[in-house]
mmCIF file of N, CA and C and ligand atoms in Angstrom:
data_model
loop_
_atom_site.group_PDB
_atom_site.id
_atom_site.type_symbol
_atom_site.label_atom_id
_atom_site.label_comp_id
_atom_site.label_asym_id
_atom_site.label_seq_id
_atom_site.Cartn_x
_atom_site.Cartn_y
_atom_site.Cartn_z
ATOM 1 N N MET A 1362 -34.286 -3.336 14.741
ATOM 2 C CA MET A 1362 -33.464 -3.817 15.865
ATOM 3 C C MET A 1362 -32.640 -2.682 16.480
ATOM 4 N N ASP A 1363 -32.744 -1.482 15.896
ATOM 5 C CA ASP A 1363 -32.021 -0.312 16.422
ATOM 6 C C ASP A 1363 -30.514 -0.559 16.533
ATOM 7 N N ALA A 1364 -29.982 -1.283 15.556
ATOM 8 C CA ALA A 1364 -28.551 -1.609 15.598
ATOM 9 C C ALA A 1364 -27.672 -0.365 15.513
ATOM 10 N N GLY A 1365 -28.220 0.703 14.914
ATOM 11 C CA GLY A 1365 -27.441 1.940 14.793
ATOM 12 C C GLY A 1365 -27.230 2.645 16.126
ATOM 13 N N LYS A 1366 -27.996 2.234 17.138
ATOM 14 C CA LYS A 1366 -27.913 2.951 18.414
ATOM 15 C C LYS A 1366 -26.935 2.327 19.421
ATOM 16 N N VAL A 1367 -26.485 1.089 19.145
ATOM 17 C CA VAL A 1367 -25.629 0.433 20.146
ATOM 18 C C VAL A 1367 -24.246 1.074 20.250
ATOM 19 N N TYR A 1368 -23.735 1.536 19.113
ATOM 20 C CA TYR A 1368 -22.438 2.230 19.123
ATOM 21 C C TYR A 1368 -22.586 3.528 18.343
ATOM 22 N N ASN A 1369 -22.243 4.632 18.955
ATOM 23 C CA ASN A 1369 -22.327 5.925 18.259
ATOM 24 C C ASN A 1369 -20.967 6.576 18.124
ATOM 25 N N THR A 1370 -19.979 5.710 17.872
ATOM 26 C CA THR A 1370 -18.615 6.181 17.648
ATOM 27 C C THR A 1370 -18.152 5.690 16.285
ATOM 28 N N TRP A 1371 -17.261 6.447 15.676
ATOM 29 C CA TRP A 1371 -16.678 6.047 14.379
ATOM 30 C C TRP A 1371 -15.290 6.648 14.281
ATOM 31 N N PRO A 1372 -14.266 5.951 13.795
ATOM 32 C CA PRO A 1372 -14.293 4.637 13.137
ATOM 33 C C PRO A 1372 -14.326 3.443 14.106
ATOM 34 N N LEU A 1373 -14.063 3.659 15.376
ATOM 35 C CA LEU A 1373 -14.068 2.519 16.302
ATOM 36 C C LEU A 1373 -15.489 2.242 16.791
ATOM 37 N N MET A 1374 -15.699 1.022 17.264
ATOM 38 C CA MET A 1374 -16.976 0.669 17.891
ATOM 39 C C MET A 1374 -16.697 0.570 19.383
ATOM 40 N N GLY A 1375 -16.890 1.682 20.069
ATOM 41 C CA GLY A 1375 -16.483 1.767 21.466
ATOM 42 C C GLY A 1375 -15.013 2.123 21.478
ATOM 43 N N THR A 1376 -14.219 1.211 22.010
ATOM 44 C CA THR A 1376 -12.783 1.492 22.086
ATOM 45 C C THR A 1376 -11.965 0.657 21.105
ATOM 46 N N THR A 1377 -12.675 -0.242 20.395
ATOM 47 C CA THR A 1377 -11.966 -1.159 19.492
ATOM 48 C C THR A 1377 -12.622 -1.203 18.116
ATOM 49 N N TYR A 1378 -11.910 -1.770 17.138
ATOM 50 C CA TYR A 1378 -12.457 -1.863 15.777
ATOM 51 C C TYR A 1378 -13.637 -2.834 15.748
ATOM 52 N N PHE A 1379 -13.440 -3.999 16.381
ATOM 53 C CA PHE A 1379 -14.534 -4.966 16.526
ATOM 54 C C PHE A 1379 -15.300 -4.588 17.796
ATOM 55 N N PRO A 1380 -16.651 -4.633 17.757
ATOM 56 C CA PRO A 1380 -17.424 -4.184 18.932
ATOM 57 C C PRO A 1380 -16.940 -4.813 20.247
ATOM 58 N N ASP A 1381 -16.651 -3.955 21.229
ATOM 59 C CA ASP A 1381 -16.021 -4.472 22.453
ATOM 60 C C ASP A 1381 -16.985 -5.226 23.372
ATOM 61 N N ASP A 1382 -18.288 -5.295 23.008
ATOM 62 C CA ASP A 1382 -19.219 -6.091 23.833
ATOM 63 C C ASP A 1382 -19.455 -7.486 23.232
ATOM 64 N N SER A 1383 -18.734 -7.803 22.140
ATOM 65 C CA SER A 1383 -18.938 -9.095 21.477
ATOM 66 C C SER A 1383 -17.604 -9.789 21.235
ATOM 67 N N LYS A 1384 -17.706 -11.056 20.831
ATOM 68 C CA LYS A 1384 -16.483 -11.807 20.506
ATOM 69 C C LYS A 1384 -16.566 -12.277 19.058
ATOM 70 N N PHE A 1385 -15.398 -12.331 18.397
ATOM 71 C CA PHE A 1385 -15.363 -12.700 16.985
ATOM 72 C C PHE A 1385 -15.965 -14.082 16.746
ATOM 73 N N ILE A 1386 -15.798 -14.969 17.731
ATOM 74 C CA ILE A 1386 -16.289 -16.344 17.620
ATOM 75 C C ILE A 1386 -17.813 -16.386 17.456
ATOM 76 N N GLU A 1387 -18.480 -15.293 17.861
ATOM 77 C CA GLU A 1387 -19.947 -15.238 17.763
ATOM 78 C C GLU A 1387 -20.440 -15.289 16.313
ATOM 79 N N PHE A 1388 -19.521 -15.055 15.350
ATOM 80 C CA PHE A 1388 -19.883 -15.178 13.938
ATOM 81 C C PHE A 1388 -20.327 -16.599 13.609
ATOM 82 N N LEU A 1389 -19.875 -17.549 14.432
ATOM 83 C CA LEU A 1389 -20.221 -18.947 14.184
ATOM 84 C C LEU A 1389 -21.612 -19.290 14.732
ATOM 85 N N ASN A 1390 -22.170 -18.404 15.550
ATOM 86 C CA ASN A 1390 -23.506 -18.663 16.101
ATOM 87 C C ASN A 1390 -24.561 -18.584 15.014
ATOM 88 N N ILE A 1391 -25.546 -19.461 15.110
ATOM 89 C CA ILE A 1391 -26.628 -19.456 14.121
ATOM 90 C C ILE A 1391 -27.432 -18.156 14.213
ATOM 91 N N ASN A 1392 -27.491 -17.580 15.421
ATOM 92 C CA ASN A 1392 -28.285 -16.350 15.617
ATOM 93 C C ASN A 1392 -27.416 -15.091 15.627
ATOM 94 N N VAL A 1393 -26.327 -15.117 14.823
ATOM 95 C CA VAL A 1393 -25.394 -13.988 14.789
ATOM 96 C C VAL A 1393 -26.105 -12.682 14.376
ATOM 97 N N PHE A 1394 -27.134 -12.807 13.521
ATOM 98 C CA PHE A 1394 -27.824 -11.599 13.041
ATOM 99 C C PHE A 1394 -28.824 -11.041 14.060
ATOM 100 N N ASP A 1395 -28.910 -11.684 15.228
ATOM 101 C CA ASP A 1395 -29.742 -11.138 16.314
ATOM 102 C C ASP A 1395 -28.922 -10.218 17.201
ATOM 103 N N ASN A 1396 -27.610 -10.180 16.972
ATOM 104 C CA ASN A 1396 -26.725 -9.355 17.800
ATOM 105 C C ASN A 1396 -26.550 -7.971 17.135
ATOM 106 N N PRO A 1397 -27.167 -6.912 17.698
ATOM 107 C CA PRO A 1397 -27.128 -5.588 17.062
ATOM 108 C C PRO A 1397 -25.707 -5.062 16.843
ATOM 109 N N SER A 1398 -24.795 -5.357 17.774
ATOM 110 C CA SER A 1398 -23.423 -4.864 17.626
ATOM 111 C C SER A 1398 -22.762 -5.485 16.398
ATOM 112 N N ILE A 1399 -22.972 -6.791 16.229
ATOM 113 C CA ILE A 1399 -22.359 -7.477 15.087
ATOM 114 C C ILE A 1399 -23.037 -7.046 13.785
ATOM 115 N N VAL A 1400 -24.340 -6.822 13.841
ATOM 116 C CA VAL A 1400 -25.059 -6.345 12.648
ATOM 117 C C VAL A 1400 -24.492 -4.979 12.233
ATOM 118 N N GLN A 1401 -24.262 -4.096 13.203
ATOM 119 C CA GLN A 1401 -23.684 -2.790 12.869
ATOM 120 C C GLN A 1401 -22.268 -2.956 12.326
ATOM 121 N N PHE A 1402 -21.508 -3.884 12.903
ATOM 122 C CA PHE A 1402 -20.142 -4.161 12.434
ATOM 123 C C PHE A 1402 -20.161 -4.640 10.975
ATOM 124 N N ILE A 1403 -21.075 -5.569 10.667
ATOM 125 C CA ILE A 1403 -21.176 -6.104 9.301
ATOM 126 C C ILE A 1403 -21.567 -4.973 8.340
ATOM 127 N N HIS A 1404 -22.521 -4.138 8.765
ATOM 128 C CA HIS A 1404 -22.986 -3.026 7.910
ATOM 129 C C HIS A 1404 -21.827 -2.087 7.572
ATOM 130 N N ARG A 1405 -21.072 -1.693 8.576
ATOM 131 C CA ARG A 1405 -19.919 -0.798 8.341
ATOM 132 C C ARG A 1405 -18.927 -1.439 7.388
ATOM 133 N N ASN A 1406 -18.607 -2.721 7.658
ATOM 134 C CA ASN A 1406 -17.542 -3.357 6.893
ATOM 135 C C ASN A 1406 -17.961 -3.715 5.478
ATOM 136 N N LEU A 1407 -19.261 -3.987 5.291
ATOM 137 C CA LEU A 1407 -19.743 -4.191 3.914
ATOM 138 C C LEU A 1407 -19.578 -2.900 3.126
ATOM 139 N N ALA A 1408 -19.843 -1.761 3.804
ATOM 140 C CA ALA A 1408 -19.686 -0.452 3.143
ATOM 141 C C ALA A 1408 -18.228 -0.254 2.737
ATOM 142 N N TYR A 1409 -17.276 -0.588 3.633
ATOM 143 C CA TYR A 1409 -15.849 -0.419 3.304
ATOM 144 C C TYR A 1409 -15.464 -1.324 2.133
ATOM 145 N N LEU A 1410 -16.038 -2.552 2.145
ATOM 146 C CA LEU A 1410 -15.747 -3.503 1.059
ATOM 147 C C LEU A 1410 -16.257 -2.945 -0.278
ATOM 148 N N ILE A 1411 -17.466 -2.380 -0.250
ATOM 149 C CA ILE A 1411 -18.047 -1.808 -1.476
ATOM 150 C C ILE A 1411 -17.169 -0.658 -1.979
ATOM 151 N N VAL A 1412 -16.686 0.183 -1.057
ATOM 152 C CA VAL A 1412 -15.805 1.290 -1.449
ATOM 153 C C VAL A 1412 -14.515 0.729 -2.067
ATOM 154 N N GLY A 1413 -13.990 -0.340 -1.492
ATOM 155 C CA GLY A 1413 -12.777 -0.986 -2.020
ATOM 156 C C GLY A 1413 -13.000 -1.502 -3.434
ATOM 157 N N ILE A 1414 -14.140 -2.177 -3.643
ATOM 158 C CA ILE A 1414 -14.455 -2.712 -4.976
ATOM 159 C C ILE A 1414 -14.639 -1.554 -5.959
ATOM 160 N N TYR A 1415 -15.258 -0.474 -5.469
ATOM 161 C CA TYR A 1415 -15.464 0.702 -6.328
ATOM 162 C C TYR A 1415 -14.109 1.268 -6.798
ATOM 163 N N ILE A 1416 -13.162 1.409 -5.864
ATOM 164 C CA ILE A 1416 -11.848 1.976 -6.220
ATOM 165 C C ILE A 1416 -11.152 1.084 -7.263
ATOM 166 N N TYR A 1417 -11.305 -0.228 -7.106
ATOM 167 C CA TYR A 1417 -10.748 -1.200 -8.060
ATOM 168 C C TYR A 1417 -11.335 -0.963 -9.463
ATOM 169 N N ILE A 1418 -12.678 -0.828 -9.511
ATOM 170 C CA ILE A 1418 -13.348 -0.606 -10.799
ATOM 171 C C ILE A 1418 -12.955 0.760 -11.374
ATOM 172 N N LEU A 1419 -12.847 1.751 -10.486
ATOM 173 C CA LEU A 1419 -12.466 3.115 -10.910
ATOM 174 C C LEU A 1419 -11.102 3.102 -11.601
ATOM 175 N N PHE A 1420 -10.171 2.364 -10.991
ATOM 176 C CA PHE A 1420 -8.817 2.252 -11.531
ATOM 177 C C PHE A 1420 -8.839 1.728 -12.961
ATOM 178 N N PHE A 1421 -9.590 0.623 -13.181
ATOM 179 C CA PHE A 1421 -9.621 0.021 -14.517
ATOM 180 C C PHE A 1421 -10.422 0.862 -15.513
ATOM 181 N N THR A 1422 -11.408 1.585 -14.992
ATOM 182 C CA THR A 1422 -12.198 2.451 -15.877
ATOM 183 C C THR A 1422 -11.311 3.553 -16.450
ATOM 184 N N PHE A 1423 -10.418 4.102 -15.622
ATOM 185 C CA PHE A 1423 -9.567 5.200 -16.100
ATOM 186 C C PHE A 1423 -8.347 4.710 -16.870
ATOM 187 N N LYS A 1424 -8.013 3.427 -16.690
ATOM 188 C CA LYS A 1424 -6.900 2.849 -17.444
ATOM 189 C C LYS A 1424 -7.319 2.558 -18.894
ATOM 190 N N ASP A 1425 -8.614 2.305 -19.035
ATOM 191 C CA ASP A 1425 -9.166 1.933 -20.343
ATOM 192 C C ASP A 1425 -9.103 3.118 -21.323
ATOM 193 N N GLN A 1426 -8.723 2.833 -22.569
ATOM 194 C CA GLN A 1426 -8.682 3.880 -23.605
ATOM 195 C C GLN A 1426 -10.083 4.408 -23.900
ATOM 196 N N ASN A 1427 -11.055 3.498 -23.802
ATOM 197 C CA ASN A 1427 -12.448 3.860 -24.026
ATOM 198 C C ASN A 1427 -12.950 4.701 -22.833
ATOM 199 N N LYS A 1428 -13.306 5.966 -23.125
ATOM 200 C CA LYS A 1428 -13.645 6.879 -22.033
ATOM 201 C C LYS A 1428 -15.126 6.884 -21.667
ATOM 202 N N ILE A 1429 -15.881 5.991 -22.310
ATOM 203 C CA ILE A 1429 -17.336 6.050 -22.178
ATOM 204 C C ILE A 1429 -17.838 5.865 -20.733
ATOM 205 N N PHE A 1430 -17.096 5.041 -19.937
ATOM 206 C CA PHE A 1430 -17.594 4.748 -18.588
ATOM 207 C C PHE A 1430 -17.089 5.717 -17.518
ATOM 208 N N ARG A 1431 -16.291 6.688 -17.907
ATOM 209 C CA ARG A 1431 -15.695 7.582 -16.911
ATOM 210 C C ARG A 1431 -16.743 8.419 -16.177
ATOM 211 N N LYS A 1432 -17.634 9.009 -16.949
ATOM 212 C CA LYS A 1432 -18.645 9.889 -16.335
ATOM 213 C C LYS A 1432 -19.555 9.093 -15.374
ATOM 214 N N PRO A 1433 -20.145 7.965 -15.834
ATOM 215 C CA PRO A 1433 -21.015 7.229 -14.910
ATOM 216 C C PRO A 1433 -20.294 6.745 -13.654
ATOM 217 N N ILE A 1434 -19.021 6.335 -13.789
ATOM 218 C CA ILE A 1434 -18.319 5.810 -12.599
ATOM 219 C C ILE A 1434 -18.071 6.941 -11.595
ATOM 220 N N ILE A 1435 -17.870 8.157 -12.096
ATOM 221 C CA ILE A 1435 -17.681 9.303 -11.199
ATOM 222 C C ILE A 1435 -18.994 9.617 -10.467
ATOM 223 N N ILE A 1436 -20.087 9.577 -11.212
ATOM 224 C CA ILE A 1436 -21.398 9.873 -10.592
ATOM 225 C C ILE A 1436 -21.720 8.810 -9.527
ATOM 226 N N ILE A 1437 -21.429 7.545 -9.835
ATOM 227 C CA ILE A 1437 -21.657 6.475 -8.857
ATOM 228 C C ILE A 1437 -20.770 6.719 -7.626
ATOM 229 N N GLY A 1438 -19.530 7.154 -7.868
ATOM 230 C CA GLY A 1438 -18.591 7.421 -6.767
ATOM 231 C C GLY A 1438 -19.083 8.531 -5.854
ATOM 232 N N VAL A 1439 -19.631 9.587 -6.447
ATOM 233 C CA VAL A 1439 -20.137 10.703 -5.637
ATOM 234 C C VAL A 1439 -21.291 10.213 -4.754
ATOM 235 N N SER A 1440 -22.201 9.437 -5.348
ATOM 236 C CA SER A 1440 -23.354 8.955 -4.566
ATOM 237 C C SER A 1440 -22.897 7.989 -3.465
ATOM 238 N N LEU A 1441 -21.868 7.195 -3.766
ATOM 239 C CA LEU A 1441 -21.343 6.245 -2.770
ATOM 240 C C LEU A 1441 -20.663 6.994 -1.621
ATOM 241 N N PHE A 1442 -19.890 8.006 -1.973
ATOM 242 C CA PHE A 1442 -19.206 8.822 -0.965
ATOM 243 C C PHE A 1442 -20.241 9.484 -0.040
ATOM 244 N N LEU A 1443 -21.279 10.036 -0.666
ATOM 245 C CA LEU A 1443 -22.349 10.692 0.096
ATOM 246 C C LEU A 1443 -23.008 9.693 1.053
ATOM 247 N N GLN A 1444 -23.212 8.480 0.566
ATOM 248 C CA GLN A 1444 -23.859 7.443 1.383
ATOM 249 C C GLN A 1444 -23.029 7.114 2.616
ATOM 250 N N VAL A 1445 -21.722 6.989 2.416
ATOM 251 C CA VAL A 1445 -20.837 6.662 3.540
ATOM 252 C C VAL A 1445 -20.812 7.829 4.535
ATOM 253 N N VAL A 1446 -20.703 9.063 4.020
ATOM 254 C CA VAL A 1446 -20.675 10.241 4.904
ATOM 255 C C VAL A 1446 -21.988 10.327 5.695
ATOM 256 N N LEU A 1447 -23.115 10.102 5.010
ATOM 257 C CA LEU A 1447 -24.405 10.153 5.699
ATOM 258 C C LEU A 1447 -24.518 9.045 6.746
ATOM 259 N N GLY A 1448 -23.960 7.877 6.430
ATOM 260 C CA GLY A 1448 -23.964 6.761 7.397
ATOM 261 C C GLY A 1448 -23.182 7.134 8.651
ATOM 262 N N ILE A 1449 -22.028 7.775 8.449
ATOM 263 C CA ILE A 1449 -21.203 8.181 9.595
ATOM 264 C C ILE A 1449 -21.931 9.267 10.408
ATOM 265 N N PHE A 1450 -22.533 10.221 9.727
ATOM 266 C CA PHE A 1450 -23.315 11.262 10.426
ATOM 267 C C PHE A 1450 -24.462 10.633 11.218
ATOM 268 N N THR A 1451 -25.089 9.612 10.612
ATOM 269 C CA THR A 1451 -26.201 8.929 11.291
ATOM 270 C C THR A 1451 -25.705 8.312 12.598
ATOM 271 N N ILE A 1452 -24.572 7.643 12.502
ATOM 272 C CA ILE A 1452 -23.982 7.006 13.696
ATOM 273 C C ILE A 1452 -23.631 8.058 14.746
ATOM 274 N N LEU A 1453 -22.878 9.077 14.316
ATOM 275 C CA LEU A 1453 -22.360 10.064 15.278
ATOM 276 C C LEU A 1453 -23.480 10.897 15.910
ATOM 277 N N SER A 1454 -24.617 11.013 15.186
ATOM 278 C CA SER A 1454 -25.720 11.820 15.725
ATOM 279 C C SER A 1454 -26.623 11.007 16.654
ATOM 280 N N GLY A 1455 -26.320 9.717 16.834
ATOM 281 C CA GLY A 1455 -27.187 8.859 17.648
ATOM 282 C C GLY A 1455 -28.456 8.503 16.875
ATOM 283 N N VAL A 1456 -28.310 8.336 15.552
ATOM 284 C CA VAL A 1456 -29.395 8.001 14.625
ATOM 285 C C VAL A 1456 -30.505 9.068 14.654
ATOM 286 N N LYS A 1457 -30.113 10.302 14.399
ATOM 287 C CA LYS A 1457 -31.104 11.389 14.228
ATOM 288 C C LYS A 1457 -31.863 11.113 12.942
ATOM 289 N N ILE A 1458 -33.186 11.290 13.030
ATOM 290 C CA ILE A 1458 -34.046 10.927 11.907
ATOM 291 C C ILE A 1458 -33.667 11.670 10.622
ATOM 292 N N PHE A 1459 -33.167 12.900 10.764
ATOM 293 C CA PHE A 1459 -32.783 13.691 9.587
ATOM 294 C C PHE A 1459 -31.694 12.957 8.782
ATOM 295 N N TYR A 1460 -30.612 12.584 9.462
ATOM 296 C CA TYR A 1460 -29.504 11.900 8.778
ATOM 297 C C TYR A 1460 -29.907 10.486 8.358
ATOM 298 N N ALA A 1461 -30.633 9.774 9.262
ATOM 299 C CA ALA A 1461 -31.049 8.401 8.957
ATOM 300 C C ALA A 1461 -31.917 8.371 7.695
ATOM 301 N N SER A 1462 -32.828 9.355 7.579
ATOM 302 C CA SER A 1462 -33.707 9.393 6.404
ATOM 303 C C SER A 1462 -32.916 9.707 5.139
ATOM 304 N N LEU A 1463 -31.993 10.697 5.239
ATOM 305 C CA LEU A 1463 -31.174 11.027 4.060
ATOM 306 C C LEU A 1463 -30.350 9.807 3.634
ATOM 307 N N HIS A 1464 -29.840 9.060 4.654
ATOM 308 C CA HIS A 1464 -29.056 7.850 4.365
ATOM 309 C C HIS A 1464 -29.918 6.823 3.629
ATOM 310 N N GLN A 1465 -31.154 6.672 4.051
ATOM 311 C CA GLN A 1465 -32.052 5.708 3.395
ATOM 312 C C GLN A 1465 -32.442 6.194 1.993
ATOM 313 N N ILE A 1466 -32.772 7.497 1.892
ATOM 314 C CA ILE A 1466 -33.182 8.047 0.580
ATOM 315 C C ILE A 1466 -32.033 7.895 -0.423
ATOM 316 N N ASN A 1467 -30.813 8.215 0.028
ATOM 317 C CA ASN A 1467 -29.662 8.115 -0.883
ATOM 318 C C ASN A 1467 -29.400 6.673 -1.307
ATOM 319 N N SER A 1468 -29.732 5.700 -0.421
ATOM 320 C CA SER A 1468 -29.526 4.294 -0.808
ATOM 321 C C SER A 1468 -30.440 3.941 -1.989
ATOM 322 N N ILE A 1469 -31.653 4.522 -1.988
ATOM 323 C CA ILE A 1469 -32.580 4.287 -3.107
ATOM 324 C C ILE A 1469 -32.005 4.951 -4.373
ATOM 325 N N LEU A 1470 -31.455 6.161 -4.196
ATOM 326 C CA LEU A 1470 -30.872 6.864 -5.346
ATOM 327 C C LEU A 1470 -29.717 6.066 -5.949
ATOM 328 N N ILE A 1471 -28.914 5.443 -5.091
ATOM 329 C CA ILE A 1471 -27.784 4.632 -5.584
ATOM 330 C C ILE A 1471 -28.293 3.494 -6.473
ATOM 331 N N ILE A 1472 -29.322 2.814 -6.001
ATOM 332 C CA ILE A 1472 -29.885 1.706 -6.786
ATOM 333 C C ILE A 1472 -30.434 2.242 -8.114
ATOM 334 N N LEU A 1473 -31.117 3.389 -8.017
ATOM 335 C CA LEU A 1473 -31.707 4.004 -9.209
ATOM 336 C C LEU A 1473 -30.624 4.375 -10.224
ATOM 337 N N ILE A 1474 -29.589 5.077 -9.751
ATOM 338 C CA ILE A 1474 -28.497 5.515 -10.632
ATOM 339 C C ILE A 1474 -27.840 4.304 -11.308
ATOM 340 N N ASN A 1475 -27.550 3.266 -10.495
ATOM 341 C CA ASN A 1475 -26.900 2.067 -11.045
ATOM 342 C C ASN A 1475 -27.800 1.363 -12.054
ATOM 343 N N SER A 1476 -29.103 1.304 -11.766
ATOM 344 C CA SER A 1476 -30.032 0.633 -12.684
ATOM 345 C C SER A 1476 -30.109 1.393 -14.003
ATOM 346 N N ILE A 1477 -30.213 2.730 -13.914
ATOM 347 C CA ILE A 1477 -30.325 3.540 -15.142
ATOM 348 C C ILE A 1477 -29.059 3.384 -15.995
ATOM 349 N N PHE A 1478 -27.884 3.439 -15.354
ATOM 350 C CA PHE A 1478 -26.632 3.290 -16.109
ATOM 351 C C PHE A 1478 -26.527 1.903 -16.728
ATOM 352 N N SER A 1479 -26.945 0.857 -15.993
ATOM 353 C CA SER A 1479 -26.860 -0.510 -16.550
ATOM 354 C C SER A 1479 -27.732 -0.632 -17.783
ATOM 355 N N LEU A 1480 -28.916 -0.003 -17.729
ATOM 356 C CA LEU A 1480 -29.815 -0.068 -18.886
ATOM 357 C C LEU A 1480 -29.262 0.767 -20.040
ATOM 358 N N TYR A 1481 -28.793 1.969 -19.713
ATOM 359 C CA TYR A 1481 -28.320 2.897 -20.743
ATOM 360 C C TYR A 1481 -27.085 2.355 -21.453
ATOM 361 N N TYR A 1482 -26.137 1.802 -20.663
ATOM 362 C CA TYR A 1482 -24.881 1.316 -21.257
ATOM 363 C C TYR A 1482 -24.931 -0.173 -21.598
ATOM 364 N N LYS A 1483 -26.096 -0.779 -21.369
ATOM 365 C CA LYS A 1483 -26.343 -2.202 -21.688
ATOM 366 C C LYS A 1483 -25.274 -3.109 -21.059
ATOM 367 N N ILE A 1484 -25.048 -2.937 -19.741
ATOM 368 C CA ILE A 1484 -24.063 -3.805 -19.063
ATOM 369 C C ILE A 1484 -24.758 -4.730 -18.064
HETATM 370 C C1 HEM B 279 -22.150 1.467 0.701
HETATM 371 C C2 HEM B 279 -22.490 2.151 1.752
HETATM 372 C C3 HEM B 279 -23.802 1.997 2.501
HETATM 373 C C4 HEM B 279 -25.021 1.584 2.058
HETATM 374 C C5 HEM B 279 -25.419 1.143 0.640
HETATM 375 C C6 HEM B 279 -25.944 1.636 3.192
HETATM 376 C C7 HEM B 279 -27.287 1.307 3.150
HETATM 377 C C8 HEM B 279 -28.166 1.411 4.206
HETATM 378 C C9 HEM B 279 -29.575 1.153 4.149
HETATM 379 C C10 HEM B 279 -30.326 0.685 2.902
HETATM 380 C C11 HEM B 279 -30.087 1.360 5.382
HETATM 381 C C12 HEM B 279 -31.544 1.218 5.820
HETATM 382 C C13 HEM B 279 -31.756 -0.125 6.459
HETATM 383 C C14 HEM B 279 -33.140 -0.289 7.007
HETATM 384 O O1 HEM B 279 -33.945 0.619 6.945
HETATM 385 O O2 HEM B 279 -33.412 -1.377 7.518
HETATM 386 C C15 HEM B 279 -29.002 1.762 6.248
HETATM 387 C C16 HEM B 279 -29.131 2.044 7.584
HETATM 388 C C17 HEM B 279 -28.117 2.495 8.389
HETATM 389 N N1 HEM B 279 -26.792 2.654 8.009
HETATM 390 FE FE1 HEM B 279 -26.034 2.381 6.172
HETATM 391 N N2 HEM B 279 -25.251 2.069 4.289
HETATM 392 C C18 HEM B 279 -23.947 2.296 3.924
HETATM 393 C C19 HEM B 279 -22.912 2.734 4.721
HETATM 394 C C20 HEM B 279 -23.014 3.018 6.069
HETATM 395 C C21 HEM B 279 -21.929 3.438 6.926
HETATM 396 C C22 HEM B 279 -20.456 3.619 6.466
HETATM 397 C C23 HEM B 279 -22.442 3.634 8.169
HETATM 398 C C24 HEM B 279 -21.764 4.062 9.434
HETATM 399 C C25 HEM B 279 -20.477 4.024 9.678
HETATM 400 C C26 HEM B 279 -23.874 3.327 8.100
HETATM 401 C C27 HEM B 279 -24.749 3.417 9.156
HETATM 402 C C28 HEM B 279 -26.099 3.129 9.100
HETATM 403 C C29 HEM B 279 -27.000 3.253 10.232
HETATM 404 C C30 HEM B 279 -26.638 3.737 11.627
HETATM 405 C C31 HEM B 279 -28.265 2.871 9.783
HETATM 406 C C32 HEM B 279 -29.559 2.834 10.602
HETATM 407 C C33 HEM B 279 -30.317 4.116 10.435
HETATM 408 C C34 HEM B 279 -31.419 3.981 9.439
HETATM 409 O O3 HEM B 279 -32.254 3.088 9.586
HETATM 410 O O4 HEM B 279 -31.445 4.757 8.480
HETATM 411 N N3 HEM B 279 -24.177 2.964 6.808
HETATM 412 N N4 HEM B 279 -27.840 1.794 5.489
#
């Protein structure tokens, strides 16, 4: 749907946080996922939510006396940070295939890293 091409600004979408060509009420539409601006908005905000949840988990991981999860949580954090930076580069570059591909490849790496750690640490 080329949702990455409708807005090539960050952190705002055009001149506002919510895409300025749409209305918030459109979330109630059954075909909300056909709107590229809203799809891009959801994608960005899901990423911010994931980063928020990560920081929450990071906090408790370092509070814990048991240091076993510190290394994996740092590695997950680095891959997550890279993913967000690559996503922003993808947006700002007008979805250049170089950044878009790295963003996609890194998303696979994130799943891989998380799967390996879940198996290794039996969580
Ligand atoms: C937790 C963080 C993120 C994850 C896991 C993630 C994951 C993904 C994945 C899997 C795709 C490919 C979708 C497809 O091929 O249909 C994608 C595409 C895209 N993402 Fe993200 N993303 C994240 C954060 C971001 C952020 C912060 C931005 C921009 C502010 C962004 C911008 C884009 C754009 C423009 C595309 C379309 C380009 C392409 O197809 O590669 N992403 N993202």
